[in-house]
Tab-separated table of C-alpha atoms in Angstrom:
chain	number	residue	atom	x	y	z
A	16	MET	CA	-90.060	-111.909	-33.257
A	17	GLY	CA	-93.824	-112.049	-33.741
A	18	MET	CA	-95.265	-108.613	-33.223
A	19	SER	CA	-96.528	-109.451	-29.736
A	20	ARG	CA	-93.019	-109.624	-28.194
A	21	ARG	CA	-92.417	-106.792	-25.647
A	22	GLY	CA	-89.244	-104.900	-25.109
A	23	ALA	CA	-86.769	-107.318	-26.688
A	24	LEU	CA	-84.958	-105.109	-28.439
A	25	GLY	CA	-82.547	-73.253	-30.941
A	26	VAL	CA	-83.359	-70.384	-31.329
A	27	ALA	CA	-80.246	-68.597	-30.101
A	28	ALA	CA	-80.417	-65.527	-27.886
A	29	GLY	CA	-76.757	-64.654	-27.614
A	30	SER	CA	-75.373	-68.063	-26.714
A	31	ALA	CA	-78.545	-69.120	-24.918
A	32	LEU	CA	-81.317	-71.343	-26.143
A	33	VAL	CA	-84.640	-69.859	-25.123
A	34	LEU	CA	-87.102	-72.393	-23.803
A	35	ALA	CA	-90.713	-71.244	-23.579
A	36	ALA	CA	-93.438	-73.593	-22.389
A	37	GLY	CA	-96.682	-71.693	-22.136
A	38	GLN	CA	-96.684	-70.369	-18.599
A	39	GLY	CA	-92.981	-70.365	-17.749
A	40	ARG	CA	-89.648	-69.669	-19.354
A	41	SER	CA	-86.110	-70.689	-18.525
A	42	GLN	CA	-82.827	-70.290	-20.325
A	43	VAL	CA	-80.304	-72.991	-20.997
A	44	SER	CA	-76.797	-72.012	-21.983
A	45	GLY	CA	-74.826	-73.651	-24.784
A	46	ARG	CA	-73.199	-75.866	-22.120
A	47	GLY	CA	-76.571	-77.101	-20.845
A	48	GLU	CA	-76.316	-75.171	-17.539
A	49	ASP	CA	-79.308	-73.324	-16.102
A	50	ALA	CA	-80.705	-72.649	-12.664
A	51	GLY	CA	-80.336	-76.366	-12.050
A	52	ARG	CA	-83.832	-77.616	-12.826
A	53	ALA	CA	-85.491	-78.736	-16.021
A	54	PRO	CA	-88.361	-76.483	-17.152
A	55	PRO	CA	-91.819	-77.677	-16.083
A	56	ASP	CA	-93.944	-79.775	-18.391
A	57	PRO	CA	-96.988	-78.099	-19.935
A	58	THR	CA	-100.224	-79.203	-18.330
A	59	GLU	CA	-102.440	-78.963	-21.419
A	60	GLN	CA	-102.990	-82.281	-23.175
A	61	ILE	CA	-105.465	-83.652	-25.695
A	62	ARG	CA	-106.617	-87.269	-25.689
A	63	LEU	CA	-106.811	-88.433	-29.290
A	64	TRP	CA	-109.445	-91.099	-28.771
A	65	PRO	CA	-112.021	-90.124	-26.100
A	66	ASN	CA	-113.677	-93.557	-26.258
A	67	GLY	CA	-110.457	-95.528	-26.483
A	68	ALA	CA	-107.988	-96.072	-29.321
A	69	PRO	CA	-109.280	-98.286	-32.144
A	70	GLY	CA	-108.444	-101.964	-32.380
A	71	GLY	CA	-107.343	-102.454	-28.793
A	72	GLN	CA	-109.100	-105.729	-28.069
A	73	GLY	CA	-105.825	-107.683	-28.110
A	74	VAL	CA	-103.778	-105.130	-26.159
A	75	SER	CA	-102.698	-106.004	-22.615
A	76	VAL	CA	-99.591	-103.867	-22.095
A	77	THR	CA	-99.105	-101.432	-19.203
A	78	PRO	CA	-97.848	-97.930	-20.124
A	79	VAL	CA	-94.543	-96.746	-18.653
A	80	VAL	CA	-92.545	-93.503	-18.977
A	81	PRO	CA	-89.010	-94.183	-17.671
A	82	GLU	CA	-86.541	-91.379	-16.912
A	83	ARG	CA	-82.983	-91.906	-18.175
A	84	SER	CA	-81.462	-88.613	-17.017
A	85	SER	CA	-79.708	-88.285	-13.676
A	86	ASP	CA	-79.133	-84.556	-14.247
A	87	PRO	CA	-81.888	-82.345	-12.778
A	88	ALA	CA	-81.209	-79.748	-15.489
A	89	TYR	CA	-82.949	-81.819	-18.128
A	90	HIS	CA	-85.279	-84.768	-18.642
A	91	ASP	CA	-84.644	-87.717	-20.949
A	92	ARG	CA	-87.835	-89.758	-20.875
A	93	TYR	CA	-89.472	-92.178	-23.260
A	94	ALA	CA	-93.007	-93.550	-23.445
A	95	GLN	CA	-93.469	-97.279	-23.944
A	96	TYR	CA	-96.600	-99.426	-24.234
A	97	THR	CA	-98.823	-96.389	-24.772
A	98	THR	CA	-102.527	-97.254	-24.743
A	99	ASP	CA	-104.087	-93.771	-24.495
A	100	PRO	CA	-102.348	-91.566	-27.100
A	101	ILE	CA	-102.100	-87.867	-26.322
A	102	VAL	CA	-100.656	-84.643	-27.639
A	103	THR	CA	-99.034	-82.237	-25.202
A	104	VAL	CA	-99.593	-78.601	-26.148
A	105	PHE	CA	-96.894	-75.906	-26.076
A	106	ARG	CA	-98.601	-72.546	-26.503
A	107	PRO	CA	-96.364	-69.623	-27.486
A	108	GLU	CA	-96.607	-66.266	-25.774
A	109	ARG	CA	-97.805	-64.829	-29.082
A	110	SER	CA	-98.980	-67.102	-31.904
A	111	ASN	CA	-97.622	-66.613	-35.410
A	112	GLY	CA	-100.556	-68.599	-36.808
A	113	SER	CA	-98.711	-71.839	-37.473
A	114	ALA	CA	-98.787	-75.224	-35.766
A	115	LEU	CA	-96.195	-77.975	-35.546
A	116	LEU	CA	-97.014	-81.579	-34.667
A	117	LEU	CA	-93.946	-83.479	-33.461
A	118	ALA	CA	-93.502	-87.258	-33.764
A	119	PRO	CA	-90.335	-88.174	-31.810
A	120	GLY	CA	-88.250	-91.258	-32.525
A	121	GLY	CA	-87.598	-94.434	-30.604
A	122	GLY	CA	-87.181	-97.177	-33.186
A	123	TYR	CA	-90.891	-98.061	-32.959
A	124	ARG	CA	-89.937	-99.675	-29.641
A	125	TRP	CA	-90.890	-96.558	-27.685
A	126	ALA	CA	-91.494	-92.857	-28.341
A	127	VAL	CA	-89.035	-90.327	-26.939
A	128	VAL	CA	-90.692	-87.633	-24.833
A	129	ASP	CA	-88.042	-84.954	-24.334
A	130	LYS	CA	-85.064	-85.041	-26.684
A	131	GLU	CA	-87.025	-84.941	-29.950
A	132	GLY	CA	-90.304	-83.856	-28.394
A	133	TYR	CA	-90.527	-81.331	-25.583
A	134	ASP	CA	-87.006	-79.928	-26.156
A	135	VAL	CA	-87.720	-79.203	-29.821
A	136	ALA	CA	-91.239	-77.936	-29.136
A	137	ARG	CA	-89.888	-75.305	-26.746
A	138	VAL	CA	-87.557	-73.979	-29.435
A	139	PHE	CA	-90.356	-73.436	-31.953
A	140	ALA	CA	-92.860	-72.211	-29.358
A	141	ALA	CA	-90.299	-69.527	-28.501
A	142	SER	CA	-90.687	-68.089	-32.003
A	143	GLY	CA	-94.487	-68.196	-32.017
A	144	THR	CA	-95.421	-71.648	-33.303
A	145	THR	CA	-98.023	-73.608	-31.359
A	146	CYS	CA	-96.487	-77.060	-30.880
A	147	PHE	CA	-98.094	-80.411	-30.217
A	148	VAL	CA	-95.916	-83.335	-29.078
A	149	LEU	CA	-97.435	-86.691	-29.953
A	150	ARG	CA	-97.241	-89.729	-27.696
A	151	TYR	CA	-98.254	-92.434	-30.150
A	152	ARG	CA	-99.051	-96.131	-29.929
A	153	LEU	CA	-96.492	-98.717	-30.972
A	154	PRO	CA	-97.020	-101.356	-33.661
A	155	GLY	CA	-95.874	-104.379	-31.639
A	156	ASP	CA	-98.299	-103.968	-28.735
A	157	GLY	CA	-101.174	-105.954	-30.188
A	158	TRP	CA	-103.220	-103.239	-31.923
A	159	ALA	CA	-105.450	-104.532	-34.707
A	160	ALA	CA	-103.973	-102.025	-37.164
A	161	GLY	CA	-100.446	-103.347	-36.554
A	162	PRO	CA	-97.936	-101.100	-38.361
A	163	ASP	CA	-100.663	-98.550	-39.103
A	164	ALA	CA	-101.550	-97.999	-35.424
A	165	PRO	CA	-99.108	-95.067	-34.987
A	166	LEU	CA	-100.265	-93.643	-38.329
A	167	GLN	CA	-103.835	-93.668	-37.012
A	168	ASP	CA	-102.643	-91.473	-34.154
A	169	VAL	CA	-100.863	-88.996	-36.443
A	170	GLN	CA	-103.839	-88.677	-38.778
A	171	ARG	CA	-106.211	-88.169	-35.856
A	172	ALA	CA	-103.890	-85.595	-34.262
A	173	MET	CA	-103.637	-83.606	-37.498
A	174	ARG	CA	-107.413	-83.492	-37.763
A	175	LEU	CA	-107.928	-82.474	-34.138
A	176	ILE	CA	-105.418	-79.641	-34.464
A	177	ARG	CA	-107.208	-78.294	-37.537
A	178	ALA	CA	-110.635	-78.737	-35.966
A	179	ARG	CA	-109.519	-76.669	-32.953
A	180	ALA	CA	-107.523	-74.097	-34.896
A	181	GLY	CA	-109.611	-71.229	-33.519
A	182	ASP	CA	-108.864	-72.282	-29.940
A	183	TYR	CA	-105.115	-72.142	-30.608
A	184	GLY	CA	-105.012	-69.030	-32.775
A	185	ILE	CA	-103.615	-70.936	-35.740
A	186	ARG	CA	-104.500	-71.296	-39.396
A	187	PRO	CA	-105.812	-74.732	-40.402
A	188	ASP	CA	-103.745	-74.496	-43.598
A	189	ARG	CA	-100.514	-73.919	-41.640
A	190	VAL	CA	-100.116	-77.226	-39.811
A	191	ALA	CA	-96.635	-78.725	-40.177
A	192	LEU	CA	-95.347	-82.152	-39.138
A	193	LEU	CA	-91.861	-82.893	-37.786
A	194	GLY	CA	-90.652	-86.455	-37.281
A	195	ALA	CA	-87.289	-87.694	-36.023
A	196	SER	CA	-85.645	-91.079	-36.648
A	197	ALA	CA	-88.444	-93.701	-36.579
A	198	GLY	CA	-90.765	-90.751	-35.989
A	199	GLY	CA	-89.387	-89.464	-39.295
A	200	HIS	CA	-90.600	-92.651	-40.948
A	201	LEU	CA	-93.987	-92.139	-39.319
A	202	ALA	CA	-94.086	-88.506	-40.483
A	203	GLY	CA	-93.118	-89.685	-43.962
A	204	LEU	CA	-95.997	-92.162	-44.018
A	205	ALA	CA	-98.370	-89.416	-42.881
A	206	SER	CA	-97.066	-87.134	-45.636
A	207	ALA	CA	-97.244	-89.662	-48.468
A	208	ARG	CA	-100.259	-91.840	-47.704
A	209	ARG	CA	-103.567	-90.699	-49.179
A	210	ASP	CA	-105.727	-93.284	-47.406
A	211	VAL	CA	-107.367	-92.735	-44.041
A	212	VAL	CA	-106.416	-95.660	-41.796
A	213	TYR	CA	-109.237	-95.480	-39.234
A	214	ALA	CA	-113.013	-95.109	-39.205
A	215	PRO	CA	-114.215	-91.574	-38.386
A	216	ILE	CA	-115.551	-91.048	-34.864
A	217	ASP	CA	-116.678	-87.393	-34.730
A	218	ALA	CA	-116.881	-84.110	-36.631
A	219	SER	CA	-113.118	-83.522	-36.315
A	220	ASP	CA	-112.578	-86.352	-38.763
A	221	GLN	CA	-113.957	-84.190	-41.560
A	222	GLU	CA	-110.695	-82.210	-41.472
A	223	GLY	CA	-107.648	-82.909	-43.630
A	224	PHE	CA	-105.202	-85.474	-42.295
A	225	ARG	CA	-102.039	-84.668	-44.288
A	226	PRO	CA	-99.546	-81.973	-43.256
A	227	ASP	CA	-99.093	-78.665	-45.063
A	228	LEU	CA	-95.313	-78.901	-44.564
A	229	SER	CA	-93.041	-81.693	-43.321
A	230	MET	CA	-89.617	-81.993	-41.771
A	231	LEU	CA	-87.818	-85.305	-41.339
A	232	MET	CA	-84.767	-85.438	-39.056
A	233	TYR	CA	-82.325	-88.295	-39.675
A	234	PRO	CA	-85.325	-90.355	-40.789
A	235	VAL	CA	-85.673	-94.093	-40.942
A	236	ALA	CA	-86.876	-93.961	-44.542
A	237	THR	CA	-86.228	-97.351	-46.110
A	238	MET	CA	-87.303	-100.745	-44.820
A	239	ALA	CA	-84.966	-102.502	-47.277
A	240	ASP	CA	-81.403	-103.716	-46.935
A	241	PRO	CA	-78.652	-102.562	-46.930
A	242	PHE	CA	-79.563	-99.151	-45.453
A	243	VAL	CA	-82.483	-100.126	-43.211
A	244	HIS	CA	-82.392	-99.519	-39.472
A	245	ALA	CA	-82.998	-103.163	-38.603
A	246	GLY	CA	-84.530	-102.530	-35.186
A	247	SER	CA	-87.161	-100.150	-36.548
A	248	ARG	CA	-88.095	-102.612	-39.278
A	249	GLU	CA	-88.399	-105.474	-36.819
A	250	PHE	CA	-90.600	-103.568	-34.385
A	251	LEU	CA	-92.730	-102.214	-37.234
A	252	LEU	CA	-93.052	-105.222	-39.538
A	253	GLY	CA	-91.802	-108.266	-37.633
A	254	VAL	CA	-88.763	-110.509	-37.880
A	255	ASP	CA	-89.008	-111.640	-41.496
A	256	PRO	CA	-91.413	-109.395	-43.427
A	257	ALA	CA	-92.338	-110.298	-46.984
A	258	PRO	CA	-90.688	-108.283	-49.787
A	259	ALA	CA	-94.031	-106.727	-50.711
A	260	ARG	CA	-94.513	-105.528	-47.140
A	261	ILE	CA	-90.998	-104.075	-47.036
A	262	GLU	CA	-91.686	-102.152	-50.234
A	263	ALA	CA	-95.075	-100.942	-49.002
A	264	TYR	CA	-93.462	-99.267	-45.963
A	265	SER	CA	-90.312	-97.922	-47.654
A	266	LEU	CA	-90.705	-94.181	-48.146
A	267	GLU	CA	-88.479	-94.089	-51.225
A	268	LYS	CA	-90.846	-96.541	-52.958
A	269	MET	CA	-93.982	-94.499	-52.387
A	270	SER	CA	-95.787	-92.179	-54.767
A	271	TRP	CA	-95.064	-88.627	-53.646
A	272	ALA	CA	-97.046	-86.713	-56.258
A	273	GLY	CA	-99.106	-84.020	-54.561
A	274	ALA	CA	-97.360	-84.266	-51.191
A	275	ALA	CA	-96.537	-81.181	-49.135
A	276	PRO	CA	-93.048	-79.616	-49.267
A	277	MET	CA	-90.458	-81.469	-47.209
A	278	PHE	CA	-87.268	-80.501	-45.386
A	279	LEU	CA	-84.622	-83.131	-44.570
A	280	VAL	CA	-81.772	-83.036	-42.045
A	281	HIS	CA	-79.192	-85.790	-41.599
A	282	ALA	CA	-75.610	-86.188	-40.399
A	283	MET	CA	-73.119	-87.879	-42.688
A	284	ASP	CA	-71.598	-89.737	-39.729
A	285	ASP	CA	-74.906	-91.220	-38.564
A	286	ALA	CA	-73.929	-94.768	-37.586
A	287	SER	CA	-77.475	-95.827	-36.663
A	288	VAL	CA	-79.559	-94.661	-39.634
A	289	PRO	CA	-77.302	-94.265	-42.686
A	290	VAL	CA	-77.556	-90.987	-44.565
A	291	GLU	CA	-78.617	-92.972	-47.641
A	292	ASN	CA	-82.075	-93.083	-46.057
A	293	SER	CA	-82.425	-89.349	-46.698
A	294	LEU	CA	-80.588	-89.442	-50.027
A	295	GLN	CA	-82.870	-92.109	-51.476
A	296	LEU	CA	-85.931	-90.304	-50.177
A	297	LEU	CA	-84.734	-87.009	-51.628
A	298	ALA	CA	-84.462	-88.623	-55.051
A	299	ALA	CA	-88.018	-89.949	-54.710
A	300	LEU	CA	-89.285	-86.513	-53.700
A	301	LYS	CA	-87.618	-84.955	-56.727
A	302	ALA	CA	-89.113	-87.589	-59.012
A	303	GLY	CA	-92.530	-86.892	-57.507
A	304	GLY	CA	-92.257	-83.148	-58.045
A	305	VAL	CA	-92.260	-82.338	-54.320
A	306	LYS	CA	-90.606	-79.122	-53.200
A	307	ALA	CA	-87.748	-80.266	-50.988
A	308	GLU	CA	-84.557	-79.100	-49.341
A	309	ALA	CA	-81.943	-81.231	-47.583
A	310	HIS	CA	-79.101	-80.317	-45.234
A	311	LEU	CA	-76.404	-82.925	-44.680
A	312	PHE	CA	-73.993	-82.139	-41.870
A	313	GLN	CA	-70.514	-83.628	-41.799
A	314	GLU	CA	-70.887	-84.578	-38.144
A	315	GLY	CA	-73.672	-84.902	-35.647
A	316	GLY	CA	-74.295	-88.614	-35.292
A	317	HIS	CA	-77.823	-89.831	-34.650
A	318	GLY	CA	-80.569	-88.508	-32.428
A	319	PHE	CA	-79.071	-85.077	-31.854
A	320	GLY	CA	-82.332	-83.163	-31.447
A	321	VAL	CA	-81.463	-79.661	-30.237
A	322	ARG	CA	-79.610	-80.348	-26.999
A	323	LEU	CA	-76.890	-82.747	-28.132
A	324	ILE	CA	-75.420	-80.591	-30.914
A	325	ARG	CA	-74.770	-77.278	-29.188
A	326	GLY	CA	-71.589	-75.753	-30.510
A	327	ARG	CA	-71.591	-77.978	-33.607
A	328	PRO	CA	-72.629	-77.125	-37.197
A	329	ALA	CA	-75.928	-79.041	-37.022
A	330	GLU	CA	-77.024	-76.655	-34.257
A	331	THR	CA	-78.284	-74.350	-37.005
A	332	TRP	CA	-81.003	-76.695	-38.233
A	333	PRO	CA	-83.961	-74.872	-36.578
A	334	ASP	CA	-82.949	-71.602	-38.240
A	335	LEU	CA	-82.414	-73.359	-41.582
A	336	PHE	CA	-85.858	-74.943	-41.290
A	337	ARG	CA	-87.465	-71.601	-40.436
A	338	ALA	CA	-85.757	-69.823	-43.333
A	339	TRP	CA	-86.881	-72.481	-45.806
A	340	ALA	CA	-90.443	-72.432	-44.479
A	341	ALA	CA	-90.532	-68.626	-44.693
A	342	ARG	CA	-89.752	-68.832	-48.403
A	343	LEU	CA	-92.926	-70.907	-48.672
A	344	ASP	CA	-94.917	-68.281	-46.720
A	345	PHE	CA	-94.962	-70.505	-43.641
A	346	ALA	CA	-93.930	-68.891	-40.339
A	347	LEU	CA	-92.230	-71.173	-37.826
C-alpha cells in the first residue's frame, strides 16, 4: 500500500439507558427510541497540541467527519484524516473522582466518534466518571512518527488529563483508558509501552503517560497471522511489514510486567477480530503478572459498543467493568 495511500481500504434505569452529557440529559429506551433527536454534543474540547501535532511536515490530508446515520435519534460519525487531535469532555453531574479516556476503533483507517466514543462516554458520565473521547491521528496520513502517531496522542492526552485533574475534580491516580477494536490495540500499546514517543512541549509532559486501569473491547491485539485483522495491520504497518515489525506491534509479544490492571471483553462470534486476539493477550497478561479479567460472550459480533447489544447478554459489560474496577478501589 505504502503508508501514504488514502482511504483505500448502560447503565440501566429500568429498561432505559441514561445518557448524560454535561449540560443536558436524554433517555434512550432499549429499542433505541427517544424523543426523536440524538443528544447534543458536549461543547468542551481540549486541543492536544497547541502549536500543532509533531511531525506534520509531510501531511497534506483534509479532515472530514462523515455521518453514516439516517436516523435522527442517534449519530454514527467517524473522523478521518485528523490533523488537530482533540479530546471531547463529558463532565458528570457529580464527579466520583475518576477519569476515563476513550480511544474508539476504526481499523486505523478512521476513528469512530459516536458508537465507541460519545455513546460509551455518556454511560460512564452518568455514573460520575469524567470522560474524555479522543480523536486521534492516523498512521497512514504522512506523520513522521508513522505507527506511533496515534500513540503520541494517547500519551499526551493522559498527561493533560492528569495535569488538569483539579479542574475536573478527579484524582490523577484514577485515570483509566478504554479502547475498542483498533482503538483497543492503541490502548494496549499505551498500557504496555514504557517509552515516551514524543518530545515534551510544556509542563503537562511531566505527568505520567500510562493508564491506572485499562479496558480493551474486542481488541485488535495481534499483528500476526492467522488471527490478525488484516485491515488494521495494513493501515498501521503497511502492505508487507517485516516480521520484526509485526512482532514489535503485537500486544501478546510485549513485556507486560508492571502494567496496570486490564479488563477484556470480546464476543465469541466476532467475525472481524477473532476472539483469539483477546485469548492470546490474556495469556501474556497472566505471564506478566498483570491483574486481569476477561468476559467472553457467546454472541455479540464486532463493534457492539453500548447501542448495538441492547437486549443481549453483552449488554452487561459496563456493569461488569464497574464491578471489577470497584474491587480495585476504582470508581467508574
